[in-house]
Amino acid sequence: MYKRYYDLIKKFFFSLKYTGIKATYKKVDIFIKNIIAGKQLSKYSFDCFYQAKYIPSNTTNTDIKPIAFYSVAQTDIALLAARKPLYLNHYSPRIPLVYSNNASERINYHIKLAKEYQIYAFCYEVNDTNKYKNFISALNLCDKTHPFCLSLDACLTADDINTVLNITDFSKMIKLDEKYIIILDIRRLKNYKDIDSFINSAFSIISHNIKDFQIWCRILHTADINHDKISRYIYSADTDKMPSISANSVSYINKKIQHYLYSYDFLAHFFCHHIIKSDKPFYKTIINGKDTLYKNELSVYKYSLEIFYNWIKTECSFLRDNFKENERFLFIDSFNNWDEYSHTAPEKKTGYAYLNTMYRAVFNKKIYGKKLSSYSQAMPEEMCSKAQICLQIHIFYLDLLENIVTEINKIPYAFDCYISTDSTDKAEYIRNYFKSHSNAVNVIVEIYDNKGRDVYPLIAQMSKYVTKYKFICHMHTKKSKIDIFGDNWREYLFGSLFGSKENIENILKNLEMNKGLGIVFPKPFQNLENAIHWGLNKELAENVLQKLDIDIKLPVNNIVFPVGNMFWARVDAVLPIFTNTLANNFPNEKGQADGTIAHAIERLWVYTAEYNGYTFSYCGEK
């Protein structure tokens, strides 16, 4: 931290020398405003969300057909790859493929993602014929194709629509009841006369170009229209009619912007439960979070993947209740309409978070951090005959030996124990006790310097052995000196991770049967909710990830980690952490309560697992 301040002061005087006092103070003013803006943004939960990019190879078909609106006008993005962050915690630059200035390369990559995440079709949003021509030219150079339908904006003239239809290849266009789906976007039209005129004109032109088609209409939920040429409606939330807060309440840099922020939580809840009276079948568009605070566009705050997930689940239930299986189209706004200000763009650094969440909701997969499943299948027989499980136990307090051995003896499978402690006398006592009282196949006790709490010996010891095993469990003789819940907290952790033979068997079955599950740990102890934050450790955590070549964007808020640093894990999921590169970087123990590499690593188990393609689940006390 002091080095950061030193660097800032050095930069200040360097700038003062070469650019003069006026220019230097202008830079300082911008820097301070950026920090203020970032803190204000954090207040409104403009955050980056990361989720594991795990897609099972045995994905089954679903009756729900996701259709993602796709902006064909996203072409002027050459500067994004080099753009610097605009405010504190803003993630920039973007990775090349998602925002590549090579349109064909970019579209190819988007199609690859769409197929991987089981998006049934794109809905190309057309509001400019020249940009659509450029898009089609790039699309024709792609080596991949994807089903689509067209959304024609009300700003298009009759000639524009004719041009669009003439250059469109209908061989990949989706149909319903053997008729092509054409969507007219009339959300910007305010009076019925304009709406009627546009629909009639578009219908006339389309009928001259396509033999079998049906017109759907994209409208706001407050609109009240009834048109005989429209087969179905696609409703979007009319945010002008919803509660909002002024963006002026947020201290941000660009004071020229005058717009409002909408609560994503309220938006989702309202639109899910709003009753729409319509004489024709209709769909409701699901809006993914947009944090374009710096632009005059729809902006939301309090966005979360869980709200997005639940919104999709609710809409899926609506589709199943009201439509036949071949009609269950789930409209998502949008796939690629992201700009340089957005945190939620679909890319590797954020785990393709919104795409991943959509996939999980549609295919009835758990969102991260939910309770374990129940499996009736038996575990492989070799789990009992050969130790595929290792326990690493850091023992500092000998009076807890009996408690620990009682818990680990409930494991119904073969396991080895690796134990770390800080003295020869303790090591000898522990070795004899475990050999006499534990069910471990092998017991290895080693001495390590008293530093890094339980994290340093865990990494230093298991870096030598962990690759021999499929699963690892870490526990330690926790006695917290900084809170009054130490004993209760430890008992809660032991009970959740062990507790009974049935509980342990259930945890291990989940790890064995669910190939996408990487780490399991107890929910945070109820008296320690205030400890679930970065504290002084975020910059340290980012440095650790850099050493491990793990390129992800850590969330600013809403972090998830095994508070207390005890867990079960799949070795492949957390393997990158077990390296001498980290083991050699622990400072000597001085009673630090926060801000050490040990505290940083404790907060990285989940994100390391997710980077490797695995998710996490909570286990409950039994």
PDB file of C-alpha atoms in Angstrom, residues 6-18 24-25 27-28:
ATOM      1  CA  TYR A   6       5.065   6.427  -3.176  1.00  0.00           C
ATOM      2  CA  ASP A   7       4.538   5.687  -6.870  1.00  0.00           C
ATOM      3  CA  LEU A   8       1.692   8.206  -7.058  1.00  0.00           C
ATOM      4  CA  ILE A   9       3.789  10.937  -5.465  1.00  0.00           C
ATOM      5  CA  LYS A  10       6.681  10.146  -7.815  1.00  0.00           C
ATOM      6  CA  LYS A  11       4.370  10.331 -10.833  1.00  0.00           C
ATOM      7  CA  PHE A  12       2.972  13.645  -9.580  1.00  0.00           C
ATOM      8  CA  PHE A  13       6.374  15.336  -9.433  1.00  0.00           C
ATOM      9  CA  PHE A  14       7.468  13.774 -12.720  1.00  0.00           C
ATOM     10  CA  SER A  15       4.341  15.180 -14.383  1.00  0.00           C
ATOM     11  CA  LEU A  16       4.879  18.545 -12.683  1.00  0.00           C
ATOM     12  CA  LYS A  17       8.366  18.750 -14.152  1.00  0.00           C
ATOM     13  CA  TYR A  18       7.416  17.930 -17.734  1.00  0.00           C
ATOM     14  CA  THR A  24      -0.602  18.231 -13.589  1.00  0.00           C
ATOM     15  CA  TYR A  25      -3.426  19.439 -11.353  1.00  0.00           C
ATOM     16  CA  LYS A  27      -4.547  14.999 -14.104  1.00  0.00           C
ATOM     17  CA  VAL A  28      -4.769  14.833 -10.305  1.00  0.00           C
TER      18      VAL A  28
END
